[in-house]
Coordinates of N, CA and C in Angstrom, one line a residue:
X658 N 69.9 -50.9 72.5 CA 70.0 -52.3 72.4 C 69.0 -52.8 71.3
X659 N 69.6 -53.6 70.4 CA 68.7 -53.9 69.2 C 68.3 -55.4 69.2
X660 N 68.6 -56.1 70.2 CA 68.3 -57.6 70.2 C 67.1 -58.0 70.9
X661 N 66.2 -57.0 71.3 CA 65.0 -57.4 72.0 C 64.1 -58.2 70.9
X662 N 63.7 -59.3 71.3 CA 62.8 -60.2 70.4 C 61.5 -60.2 71.0
X663 N 60.5 -59.4 70.5 CA 59.2 -59.2 71.1 C 58.4 -60.6 71.2
X664 N 58.5 -61.4 70.1 CA 57.8 -62.7 70.2 C 58.4 -63.6 71.3
X665 N 59.7 -63.6 71.3 CA 60.3 -64.5 72.3 C 60.0 -63.9 73.7
X666 N 60.1 -62.6 73.9 CA 59.9 -62.0 75.2 C 58.4 -62.3 75.7
X667 N 57.5 -62.2 74.7 CA 56.1 -62.3 75.1 C 55.8 -63.7 75.6
X668 N 56.5 -64.7 75.0 CA 56.2 -66.1 75.4 C 57.1 -66.6 76.5
X669 N 58.2 -65.9 76.9 CA 59.1 -66.4 77.9 C 59.3 -65.6 79.1
X670 N 58.5 -64.5 79.2 CA 58.7 -63.5 80.3 C 57.8 -63.7 81.5
X671 N 57.5 -65.0 81.9 CA 56.6 -65.2 83.0 C 57.1 -64.7 84.3
X672 N 58.4 -64.8 84.5 CA 59.0 -64.3 85.7 C 58.8 -62.8 85.9
X673 N 59.0 -62.0 84.8 CA 58.8 -60.6 84.8 C 57.3 -60.3 85.0
X674 N 56.4 -61.1 84.4 CA 55.0 -60.9 84.4 C 54.5 -61.1 85.9
X675 N 54.9 -62.1 86.6 CA 54.5 -62.3 87.9 C 55.0 -61.2 88.9
X676 N 56.2 -60.7 88.7 CA 56.7 -59.6 89.4 C 55.8 -58.3 89.1
X677 N 55.4 -58.2 87.9 CA 54.6 -57.1 87.5 C 53.2 -57.1 88.1
X678 N 52.6 -58.3 88.2 CA 51.3 -58.4 88.9 C 51.4 -57.9 90.4
X679 N 52.5 -58.3 91.0 CA 52.8 -57.9 92.4 C 52.9 -56.4 92.5
X680 N 53.6 -55.8 91.5 CA 53.8 -54.3 91.5 C 52.5 -53.6 91.2
X681 N 51.6 -54.2 90.3 CA 50.3 -53.6 90.1 C 49.5 -53.5 91.3
X682 N 49.6 -54.5 92.2 CA 48.9 -54.5 93.4 C 49.3 -53.3 94.3
X683 N 50.6 -53.0 94.2 CA 51.1 -51.8 95.0 C 50.5 -50.5 94.6
X684 N 50.0 -50.5 93.3 CA 49.5 -49.2 92.8 C 48.1 -48.9 93.2
X685 N 47.4 -49.9 93.7 CA 46.0 -49.7 94.2 C 45.2 -48.9 93.1
X686 N 45.1 -49.5 92.0 CA 44.4 -48.9 90.8 C 42.9 -48.6 91.1
X687 N 42.5 -47.4 90.7 CA 41.1 -47.0 90.9 C 40.5 -46.8 89.5
X688 N 39.3 -47.2 89.4 CA 38.6 -47.1 88.1 C 38.5 -45.6 87.7
X689 N 38.7 -45.4 86.4 CA 38.6 -44.0 85.9 C 39.9 -43.3 85.8
X690 N 40.9 -43.9 86.3 CA 42.2 -43.2 86.4 C 42.9 -43.2 85.0
X691 N 43.8 -42.2 84.8 CA 44.7 -42.2 83.7 C 46.0 -42.7 84.2
X692 N 46.5 -43.8 83.6 CA 47.7 -44.5 84.1 C 48.7 -44.7 82.9
X693 N 49.9 -44.4 83.2 CA 51.0 -44.6 82.3 C 51.9 -45.8 82.7
X694 N 52.1 -46.7 81.7 CA 53.0 -47.8 81.9 C 54.3 -47.5 81.1
X695 N 55.4 -47.3 81.9 CA 56.7 -47.0 81.3 C 57.5 -48.3 81.0
X696 N 57.9 -48.4 79.8 CA 58.6 -49.7 79.4 C 57.6 -50.8 79.3
X697 N 56.5 -50.6 78.6 CA 55.4 -51.6 78.6 C 55.7 -52.9 77.9
X698 N 56.8 -52.9 77.1 CA 57.1 -54.2 76.4 C 56.0 -54.6 75.5
X699 N 55.6 -55.9 75.6 CA 54.5 -56.4 74.8 C 53.1 -56.2 75.3
X700 N 53.0 -55.4 76.4 CA 51.7 -54.9 76.8 C 50.9 -55.8 77.7
X701 N 51.5 -57.0 78.1 CA 50.7 -57.9 78.9 C 50.2 -57.3 80.2
X702 N 51.1 -56.6 80.9 CA 50.8 -55.9 82.2 C 50.0 -54.7 81.9
X703 N 50.2 -54.0 80.8 CA 49.3 -52.8 80.5 C 47.9 -53.2 80.4
X704 N 47.6 -54.4 79.8 CA 46.3 -54.9 79.7 C 45.7 -55.3 81.0
X705 N 46.5 -55.7 81.9 CA 46.1 -56.0 83.3 C 45.7 -54.8 84.0
X706 N 46.4 -53.7 83.8 CA 46.0 -52.4 84.4 C 44.7 -51.9 83.8
X707 N 44.5 -52.1 82.5 CA 43.3 -51.7 81.9 C 42.1 -52.5 82.4
X708 N 42.2 -53.7 82.8 CA 41.1 -54.5 83.3 C 40.7 -53.9 84.7
X709 N 41.6 -53.4 85.4 CA 41.3 -52.9 86.7 C 40.8 -51.4 86.7
X710 N 40.9 -50.8 85.6 CA 40.3 -49.4 85.4 C 39.6 -49.4 84.1
X711 N 38.5 -50.1 83.9 CA 37.8 -50.2 82.6 C 37.3 -48.9 82.1
X712 N 37.0 -47.9 83.0 CA 36.6 -46.6 82.6 C 37.7 -45.5 82.6
X713 N 38.9 -46.0 82.7 CA 40.1 -45.1 82.7 C 40.8 -45.1 81.3
X714 N 41.9 -44.5 81.3 CA 42.8 -44.5 80.1 C 44.2 -45.0 80.5
X715 N 44.6 -46.0 79.8 CA 45.9 -46.6 80.1 C 46.8 -46.4 78.9
X716 N 47.9 -45.8 79.1 CA 48.9 -45.6 78.0 C 50.2 -46.4 78.3
X717 N 50.6 -47.2 77.3 CA 51.9 -47.9 77.5 C 52.9 -47.3 76.5
X718 N 54.1 -47.0 77.0 CA 55.1 -46.5 76.1 C 56.3 -47.4 76.2
X719 N 57.0 -47.6 75.1 CA 58.2 -48.3 75.0 C 59.0 -47.8 73.8
X720 N 60.3 -47.8 74.0 CA 61.2 -47.2 72.9 C 61.4 -48.2 71.7
X721 N 61.0 -49.5 71.9 CA 61.3 -50.5 70.9 C 60.1 -50.7 70.1
X722 N 60.2 -50.5 68.8 CA 59.1 -50.6 67.8 C 58.5 -52.1 67.8
X723 N 59.4 -53.1 67.9 CA 58.9 -54.4 67.8 C 58.0 -54.7 69.0
X724 N 58.4 -54.2 70.2 CA 57.6 -54.4 71.4 C 56.2 -53.8 71.2
X725 N 56.2 -52.6 70.7 CA 54.9 -51.9 70.5 C 54.0 -52.6 69.5
X726 N 54.7 -53.1 68.4 CA 53.9 -53.8 67.4 C 53.2 -55.1 68.1
X727 N 54.0 -55.8 68.9 CA 53.4 -57.0 69.5 C 52.4 -56.6 70.6
X728 N 52.6 -55.4 71.3 CA 51.6 -55.0 72.2 C 50.3 -54.7 71.5
X729 N 50.3 -54.1 70.4 CA 49.1 -53.8 69.7 C 48.4 -55.0 69.2
X730 N 49.2 -56.0 68.8 CA 48.6 -57.3 68.5 C 47.8 -57.9 69.7
X731 N 48.5 -57.9 70.9 CA 47.9 -58.4 72.1 C 46.6 -57.6 72.5
X732 N 46.7 -56.2 72.2 CA 45.5 -55.4 72.5 C 44.4 -55.8 71.6
X733 N 44.6 -56.0 70.3 CA 43.5 -56.3 69.4 C 42.8 -57.6 69.8
X734 N 43.6 -58.6 70.3 CA 43.0 -59.8 70.8 C 42.3 -59.7 72.1
X735 N 42.6 -58.7 72.9 CA 42.0 -58.5 74.2 C 40.6 -58.0 74.2
X736 N 40.3 -57.2 73.2 CA 38.9 -56.6 73.2 C 38.8 -55.4 74.0
X737 N 39.9 -55.0 74.7 CA 39.8 -53.8 75.5 C 39.9 -52.5 74.6
X738 N 39.2 -51.5 75.1 CA 39.2 -50.2 74.3 C 39.7 -49.0 75.1
X739 N 40.3 -49.2 76.2 CA 40.8 -48.1 77.0 C 42.3 -48.0 77.1
X740 N 43.0 -48.6 76.1 CA 44.4 -48.7 76.1 C 45.0 -48.1 74.8
X741 N 46.1 -47.4 74.9 CA 46.9 -46.9 73.7 C 48.4 -47.2 73.9
X742 N 49.0 -47.7 72.9 CA 50.4 -48.0 72.9 C 51.2 -47.0 72.0
X743 N 52.3 -46.5 72.6 CA 53.1 -45.5 71.9 C 54.5 -45.8 71.9
X744 N 55.2 -45.8 70.7 CA 56.6 -46.0 70.7 C 57.3 -44.6 71.0
X745 N 58.0 -44.6 72.1 CA 58.5 -43.3 72.5 C 59.6 -43.5 73.6
X746 N 60.6 -42.7 73.6 CA 61.6 -42.7 74.7 C 61.0 -41.8 75.8
X747 N 61.0 -42.3 77.0 CA 60.3 -41.6 78.1 C 60.8 -40.1 78.2
X748 N 62.1 -39.9 78.1 CA 62.6 -38.6 78.3 C 62.2 -37.6 77.2
X749 N 61.7 -38.1 76.1 CA 61.2 -37.3 75.0 C 59.7 -37.3 75.0
X750 N 59.0 -37.9 75.9 CA 57.6 -38.1 75.9 C 56.9 -36.8 76.5
X751 N 56.1 -36.2 75.7 CA 55.4 -34.9 76.1 C 53.9 -35.0 75.8
X752 N 53.2 -35.7 76.7 CA 51.7 -35.8 76.5 C 51.0 -34.5 76.9
X753 N 49.8 -34.4 76.5 CA 49.0 -33.2 76.8 C 48.3 -33.4 78.2
X754 N 48.4 -34.5 78.8 CA 47.7 -34.8 80.1 C 48.8 -35.2 81.1
X755 N 48.3 -35.1 82.4 CA 49.1 -35.7 83.5 C 48.4 -36.9 83.9
X756 N 49.1 -37.8 84.6 CA 48.6 -39.1 85.0 C 48.3 -39.2 86.5
X757 N 47.2 -39.9 86.8 CA 46.9 -40.2 88.2 C 47.9 -41.2 88.8
X758 N 48.4 -42.1 88.0 CA 49.3 -43.1 88.5 C 50.3 -43.5 87.3
X759 N 51.5 -43.9 87.7 CA 52.5 -44.4 86.8 C 53.0 -45.7 87.3
X760 N 53.1 -46.7 86.4 CA 53.5 -48.0 86.7 C 54.8 -48.4 85.8
X761 N 55.7 -49.1 86.4 CA 56.8 -49.6 85.6 C 57.3 -50.9 86.1
X762 N 57.5 -51.9 85.3 CA 58.0 -53.2 85.7 C 59.2 -53.6 84.9
X763 N 60.3 -53.8 85.7 CA 61.6 -54.3 85.1 C 62.0 -53.4 83.9
X764 N 61.9 -52.1 84.1 CA 62.3 -51.2 83.0 C 63.2 -50.1 83.3
X765 N 62.9 -49.4 84.5 CA 63.6 -48.2 84.8 C 65.1 -48.3 84.9
X766 N 65.6 -49.5 85.2 CA 67.1 -49.6 85.3 C 67.8 -49.5 84.0
X767 N 67.0 -49.6 82.9 CA 67.6 -49.4 81.6 C 67.8 -48.0 81.2
X768 N 67.3 -47.0 82.0 CA 67.5 -45.6 81.7 C 68.6 -45.1 82.5
X769 N 69.6 -44.6 81.8 CA 70.9 -44.2 82.5 C 70.8 -42.9 83.3
X770 N 70.0 -42.0 82.8 CA 69.9 -40.6 83.4 C 68.9 -40.7 84.6
X771 N 69.4 -41.1 85.7 CA 68.5 -41.4 86.9 C 67.7 -40.1 87.3
X772 N 68.4 -39.0 87.5 CA 67.7 -37.8 88.0 C 66.7 -37.3 87.0
X773 N 67.1 -37.3 85.7 CA 66.2 -36.8 84.6 C 65.0 -37.7 84.5
X774 N 65.2 -39.0 84.7 CA 64.1 -40.0 84.7 C 63.1 -39.7 85.7
X775 N 63.5 -39.4 87.0 CA 62.5 -39.2 88.0 C 61.9 -37.8 88.0
X776 N 62.7 -36.8 87.5 CA 62.2 -35.5 87.2 C 61.0 -35.6 86.2
X777 N 61.2 -36.4 85.2 CA 60.2 -36.6 84.2 C 59.0 -37.2 84.7
X778 N 59.1 -38.2 85.6 CA 58.0 -38.9 86.2 C 57.2 -37.9 87.1
X779 N 58.0 -37.0 87.8 CA 57.4 -36.0 88.7 C 56.5 -35.1 87.8
X780 N 57.0 -34.7 86.6 CA 56.3 -33.8 85.8 C 55.0 -34.5 85.2
X781 N 55.1 -35.8 84.9 CA 54.0 -36.5 84.3 C 52.9 -36.8 85.2
X782 N 53.2 -36.8 86.5 CA 52.2 -37.1 87.5 C 51.3 -35.9 87.9
X783 N 50.1 -36.1 88.1 CA 49.2 -35.0 88.6 C 49.5 -34.8 90.1
X784 N 49.1 -33.7 90.7 CA 49.3 -33.6 92.1 C 48.7 -34.7 92.9
X785 N 49.4 -35.3 93.8 CA 48.9 -36.5 94.5 C 49.0 -37.8 93.8
X786 N 49.6 -37.7 92.5 CA 49.7 -38.9 91.7 C 50.7 -39.9 92.3
X787 N 50.5 -41.2 91.9 CA 51.3 -42.3 92.5 C 52.2 -43.0 91.5
X788 N 53.3 -43.5 92.0 CA 54.2 -44.3 91.2 C 54.4 -45.6 92.0
X789 N 54.3 -46.8 91.2 CA 54.7 -48.1 91.7 C 55.6 -48.7 90.7
X790 N 56.8 -49.1 91.1 CA 57.7 -49.6 90.1 C 58.6 -50.7 90.7
X791 N 59.1 -51.6 89.9 CA 60.0 -52.7 90.3 C 61.1 -52.7 89.2
X792 N 62.3 -52.9 89.7 CA 63.5 -52.9 88.8 C 64.6 -53.7 89.4
X793 N 65.6 -54.0 88.6 CA 66.8 -54.6 89.1 C 67.6 -53.7 90.0
X794 N 68.4 -54.2 90.9 CA 69.2 -53.4 91.8 C 70.6 -54.1 91.9
X795 N 71.5 -53.5 92.6 CA 72.9 -54.1 92.7 C 72.9 -55.5 93.3
X796 N 73.7 -56.3 92.6 CA 73.8 -57.7 93.1 C 72.9 -58.7 92.4
X797 N 72.0 -58.2 91.5 CA 71.1 -59.1 90.8 C 71.8 -60.0 89.8
X798 N 71.6 -61.3 89.9 CA 72.2 -62.3 89.0 C 73.7 -62.2 88.9
X799 N 74.4 -61.7 89.9 CA 75.8 -61.6 89.9 C 76.5 -63.0 89.6
X800 N 75.8 -64.1 90.0 CA 76.4 -65.4 89.8 C 76.7 -65.7 88.3
X801 N 76.0 -65.0 87.4 CA 76.1 -65.4 86.0 C 77.1 -64.5 85.2
X802 N 77.6 -63.5 85.9 CA 78.6 -62.6 85.2 C 79.8 -63.4 84.6
X803 N 80.4 -64.3 85.4 CA 81.5 -65.1 84.8 C 81.1 -65.9 83.6
X804 N 79.9 -66.4 83.6 CA 79.4 -67.2 82.4 C 79.2 -66.3 81.2
X805 N 78.7 -65.1 81.4 CA 78.5 -64.2 80.3 C 79.8 -63.8 79.6
X806 N 80.8 -63.7 80.4 CA 82.1 -63.3 79.9 C 82.9 -64.5 79.3
X807 N 82.7 -65.7 79.8 CA 83.5 -66.8 79.4 C 83.6 -67.1 77.9
X808 N 82.6 -66.9 77.1 CA 82.7 -67.2 75.7 C 83.5 -66.2 74.9
X809 N 83.7 -65.0 75.4 CA 84.2 -63.9 74.6 C 85.6 -64.2 74.0
X810 N 86.5 -64.6 74.8 CA 87.9 -64.9 74.3 C 87.9 -66.2 73.4
X811 N 87.3 -67.3 73.8 CA 87.4 -68.5 72.9 C 86.7 -68.3 71.6
X812 N 85.7 -67.4 71.5 CA 85.0 -67.2 70.3 C 85.5 -65.9 69.6
X813 N 86.6 -65.3 70.1 CA 87.2 -64.1 69.4 C 86.2 -63.0 69.4
X814 N 85.5 -62.7 70.5 CA 84.5 -61.7 70.5 C 84.9 -60.5 71.4
X815 N 86.1 -60.6 72.1 CA 86.5 -59.6 73.0 C 86.5 -58.2 72.5
X816 N 87.0 -58.1 71.2 CA 87.1 -56.8 70.6 C 85.8 -56.0 70.4
X817 N 84.7 -56.7 70.5 CA 83.4 -56.1 70.4 C 83.0 -55.4 71.7
X818 N 83.8 -55.7 72.7 CA 83.4 -55.1 74.1 C 84.4 -54.2 74.6
X819 N 85.3 -53.7 73.8 CA 86.3 -52.7 74.3 C 85.6 -51.4 74.6
X820 N 85.9 -50.8 75.8 CA 85.3 -49.6 76.2 C 83.8 -49.7 76.3
X821 N 83.3 -50.9 76.6 CA 81.9 -51.1 76.7 C 81.5 -51.4 78.2
X822 N 80.4 -50.9 78.6 CA 79.9 -51.2 80.0 C 78.5 -51.7 79.9
X823 N 78.1 -52.5 80.7 CA 76.7 -53.0 80.7 C 75.8 -51.9 81.0
X824 N 74.7 -51.7 80.1 CA 73.9 -50.4 80.2 C 72.9 -50.3 81.2
X825 N 72.8 -51.2 82.2 CA 71.8 -51.1 83.2 C 72.3 -50.2 84.3
X826 N 71.5 -49.3 84.9 CA 71.9 -48.4 86.0 C 71.3 -49.0 87.3
X827 N 72.1 -49.7 88.0 CA 71.7 -50.4 89.2 C 72.0 -49.5 90.4
X828 N 71.0 -48.9 90.9 CA 71.2 -47.8 91.9 C 70.8 -48.4 93.2
X829 N 71.5 -48.0 94.3 CA 71.2 -48.4 95.6 C 69.9 -47.7 96.2
X830 N 69.2 -48.4 97.1 CA 68.0 -47.7 97.7 C 68.4 -46.4 98.4
X831 N 69.5 -46.3 99.0 CA 69.9 -45.1 99.7 C 70.1 -43.9 98.7
X832 N 70.8 -44.2 97.7 CA 71.0 -43.2 96.7 C 69.7 -42.8 96.0
X833 N 68.9 -43.7 95.7 CA 67.6 -43.4 95.0 C 66.7 -42.6 95.9
X834 N 66.7 -42.9 97.2 CA 65.8 -42.2 98.2 C 66.3 -40.7 98.2
X835 N 67.6 -40.5 98.2 CA 68.1 -39.1 98.3 C 67.7 -38.4 97.0
X836 N 67.8 -39.0 95.8 CA 67.4 -38.3 94.6 C 65.9 -38.0 94.6
X837 N 65.1 -38.9 95.0 CA 63.6 -38.8 95.0 C 63.2 -37.7 96.0
X838 N 63.8 -37.6 97.1 CA 63.5 -36.6 98.1 C 63.9 -35.2 97.6
X839 N 65.0 -35.1 96.9 CA 65.4 -33.8 96.4 C 64.5 -33.3 95.3
X840 N 63.9 -34.2 94.6 CA 63.0 -33.8 93.5 C 61.6 -33.3 94.1
X841 N 61.3 -33.9 95.3 CA 60.0 -33.4 95.9 C 59.0 -34.5 96.1
X842 N 59.3 -35.8 95.8 CA 58.4 -36.8 96.1 C 58.1 -37.0 97.6
X843 N 56.9 -37.6 97.9 CA 56.5 -37.8 99.2 C 56.1 -39.3 99.5
X844 N 56.0 -39.6 100.7 CA 55.6 -41.0 101.1 C 56.4 -42.1 100.4
X845 N 57.7 -41.8 100.3 CA 58.6 -42.7 99.6 C 58.9 -44.0 100.3
X846 N 58.6 -45.1 99.7 CA 58.9 -46.4 100.2 C 59.7 -47.2 99.2
X847 N 60.9 -47.7 99.7 CA 61.8 -48.4 98.8 C 62.3 -49.7 99.6
X848 N 62.2 -50.8 99.0 CA 62.7 -52.0 99.6 C 63.2 -53.0 98.5
X849 N 64.1 -53.9 99.0 CA 64.7 -54.9 98.1 C 64.3 -56.2 98.5
X850 N 63.9 -57.0 97.5 CA 63.5 -58.4 97.8 C 64.4 -59.4 96.9
X851 N 64.8 -60.5 97.5 CA 65.4 -61.5 96.7 C 64.3 -62.4 96.1
X852 N 64.4 -62.6 94.8 CA 63.5 -63.4 94.1 C 64.3 -64.7 93.7
X853 N 64.0 -65.8 94.3 CA 64.8 -67.0 94.0 C 64.0 -67.8 93.0
X854 N 64.8 -68.2 91.9 CA 64.2 -68.9 90.8 C 64.9 -70.3 90.6
X855 N 64.2 -71.3 90.2 CA 64.7 -72.6 89.9 C 64.2 -73.0 88.6
X856 N 65.1 -73.5 87.7 CA 64.7 -73.9 86.4 C 64.9 -75.4 86.2
X857 N 64.0 -76.0 85.4 CA 64.0 -77.4 85.2 C 65.2 -77.9 84.4
X858 N 65.6 -77.1 83.4 CA 66.7 -77.5 82.5 C 67.6 -76.3 82.2
X859 N 68.8 -76.6 81.7 CA 69.7 -75.5 81.3 C 69.1 -74.7 80.2
X860 N 68.3 -75.3 79.3 CA 67.6 -74.6 78.2 C 66.6 -73.5 78.8
X861 N 65.9 -73.9 79.9 CA 65.0 -73.0 80.5 C 65.7 -71.8 81.1
X862 N 66.8 -72.1 81.7 CA 67.7 -71.0 82.3 C 68.1 -70.1 81.2
X863 N 68.6 -70.6 80.1 CA 69.1 -69.7 79.0 C 68.0 -68.9 78.5
X864 N 66.8 -69.5 78.3 CA 65.7 -68.7 77.8 C 65.4 -67.6 78.7
X865 N 65.4 -67.8 80.0 CA 65.1 -66.7 81.0 C 66.1 -65.6 80.8
X866 N 67.4 -65.9 80.7 CA 68.4 -64.9 80.6 C 68.3 -64.2 79.3
X867 N 67.9 -64.9 78.2 CA 67.7 -64.2 76.9 C 66.6 -63.2 76.9
X868 N 65.6 -63.3 77.8 CA 64.5 -62.3 77.8 C 65.0 -60.9 78.1
X869 N 66.1 -60.8 78.9 CA 66.5 -59.4 79.3 C 68.0 -59.3 79.6
X870 N 68.5 -60.1 80.5 CA 69.9 -59.9 81.0 C 70.9 -60.0 79.9
X871 N 70.7 -60.9 78.9 CA 71.6 -61.1 77.8 C 71.4 -60.2 76.7
X872 N 70.3 -59.5 76.7 CA 70.1 -58.6 75.5 C 71.2 -57.6 75.2
X873 N 71.7 -56.9 76.2 CA 72.7 -55.9 75.9 C 74.0 -56.6 75.4
X874 N 74.3 -57.8 75.9 CA 75.5 -58.5 75.4 C 75.3 -59.0 74.0
X875 N 74.2 -59.6 73.7 CA 73.9 -60.0 72.3 C 73.9 -58.9 71.4
X876 N 73.5 -57.7 71.8 CA 73.4 -56.5 70.9 C 74.8 -56.1 70.5
X877 N 75.9 -56.4 71.3 CA 77.2 -56.1 70.9 C 77.9 -57.1 70.0
X878 N 77.3 -58.3 69.9 CA 77.8 -59.4 69.1 C 77.2 -59.4 67.7
X879 N 78.0 -59.5 66.6 CA 77.4 -59.6 65.3 C 76.4 -60.7 65.2
X880 N 75.3 -60.4 64.5 CA 74.2 -61.4 64.4 C 74.6 -62.8 64.1
X881 N 75.6 -62.9 63.2 CA 76.0 -64.3 62.7 C 76.8 -65.0 63.8
X882 N 77.2 -64.4 64.8 CA 78.0 -65.0 65.9 C 77.2 -65.2 67.2
X883 N 75.9 -64.8 67.2 CA 75.1 -64.9 68.4 C 74.8 -66.3 68.8
X884 N 74.5 -67.1 67.8 CA 74.1 -68.5 68.1 C 75.3 -69.2 68.7
X885 N 76.5 -69.0 68.2 CA 77.7 -69.6 68.8 C 77.9 -69.2 70.2
X886 N 77.7 -67.9 70.5 CA 77.8 -67.5 71.9 C 76.8 -68.2 72.8
X887 N 75.5 -68.2 72.3 CA 74.5 -68.9 73.2 C 74.7 -70.4 73.3
X888 N 75.2 -71.0 72.3 CA 75.5 -72.5 72.4 C 76.7 -72.7 73.4
X889 N 77.6 -71.8 73.4 CA 78.7 -71.9 74.4 C 78.2 -71.8 75.8
X890 N 77.3 -70.8 76.0 CA 76.7 -70.6 77.3 C 76.0 -71.8 77.8
X891 N 75.1 -72.3 76.9 CA 74.3 -73.5 77.2 C 75.2 -74.7 77.6
X892 N 76.3 -74.9 76.9 CA 77.2 -76.0 77.2 C 77.8 -75.8 78.6
X893 N 78.1 -74.6 78.9 CA 78.6 -74.3 80.3 C 77.6 -74.6 81.3
X894 N 76.4 -74.2 81.1 CA 75.3 -74.5 82.1 C 75.1 -76.0 82.2
X895 N 75.2 -76.8 81.1 CA 75.0 -78.2 81.2 C 76.2 -78.9 81.9
X896 N 77.4 -78.4 81.7 CA 78.5 -79.0 82.4 C 78.4 -78.8 83.9
X897 N 77.9 -77.6 84.4 CA 77.8 -77.3 85.8 C 76.4 -77.2 86.2
X898 N 75.6 -78.1 85.7 CA 74.1 -78.1 85.8 C 73.6 -77.9 87.2
X899 N 74.2 -78.7 88.2 CA 73.6 -78.8 89.5 C 73.5 -77.5 90.2
X900 N 74.5 -76.7 90.1 CA 74.5 -75.4 90.9 C 74.0 -74.2 90.1
X901 N 73.7 -74.4 88.8 CA 73.3 -73.3 87.9 C 71.9 -73.2 87.5
X902 N 71.1 -74.2 88.0 CA 69.7 -74.1 87.7 C 68.9 -73.3 88.7
X903 N 69.6 -72.7 89.6 CA 69.0 -71.7 90.6 C 69.5 -70.4 90.3
X904 N 68.7 -69.4 90.5 CA 69.2 -68.0 90.3 C 68.5 -67.1 91.4
X905 N 69.2 -66.0 91.8 CA 68.7 -65.1 92.7 C 68.7 -63.7 92.0
X906 N 67.5 -63.2 91.9 CA 67.3 -61.8 91.3 C 67.1 -60.9 92.5
X907 N 67.8 -59.8 92.6 CA 67.6 -58.8 93.6 C 66.7 -57.7 92.9
X908 N 65.5 -57.5 93.5 CA 64.6 -56.5 92.8 C 64.3 -55.4 93.8
X909 N 64.4 -54.2 93.3 CA 64.0 -53.0 94.1 C 62.6 -52.6 93.8
X910 N 61.8 -52.5 94.8 CA 60.4 -52.1 94.7 C 60.3 -50.6 95.2
X911 N 59.5 -49.8 94.5 CA 59.4 -48.4 94.8 C 57.9 -48.0 94.8
X912 N 57.5 -47.3 95.8 CA 56.2 -46.8 95.9 C 56.2 -45.4 96.5
X913 N 55.6 -44.4 95.8 CA 55.6 -43.0 96.3 C 54.5 -42.2 95.8
X914 N 54.4 -41.0 96.2 CA 53.4 -40.0 95.7 C 54.1 -38.7 95.4
X915 N 53.4 -37.9 94.5 CA 53.9 -36.6 94.2 C 53.4 -35.6 95.2

């Protein structure tokens, strides 16, 4: 996906940030720990982890170079010295250390190889190490799928989506629990929460969707046609404003030990 805008995400991702703070609380960070943040984005939550473990080592990884560049800018302004950001695909990440804890917020559902993903996390954790993560699950933002598809035919964009599927891996709690158990994780806790959101304007709603949900779709559309697509969506939201300024995100929370 090539349409992640790090500056835009950094300024508009308050929903994700608040969910991330809740997930950090689940991790019960201890000072001095080595902690990995998977899919760190622009690093706002990585820096929050670092504040809770000032004598520890916090590493944030993300496959997107623009995100890592912005994360390093945020790090420089923070004055923290216990953080490192690395551009890397998790499945190719081979550090020389194991981690006491791993954190991930709104990121793991973008990795398609579910079993390999959690096998990698198992290998990266030290014995007794902990994982706390939050991600999208089945049914999240389903109400917007018809709107996402509506502009494709009128704007002659359908041919860009032949043989294409949305790249998020939305796994059920039952299936995930079975995979995690087979790998060897312990004390597995999985639950789903509905996060209800209300936006003041159609523009606010569109900005929220642009931070993540629309990124894979925009990545399929030629750059010169993306603005037309977004304007079409915005007009649709304005026409049906009353019912569309509310959204329900289904989020899967995960807590476990190695």
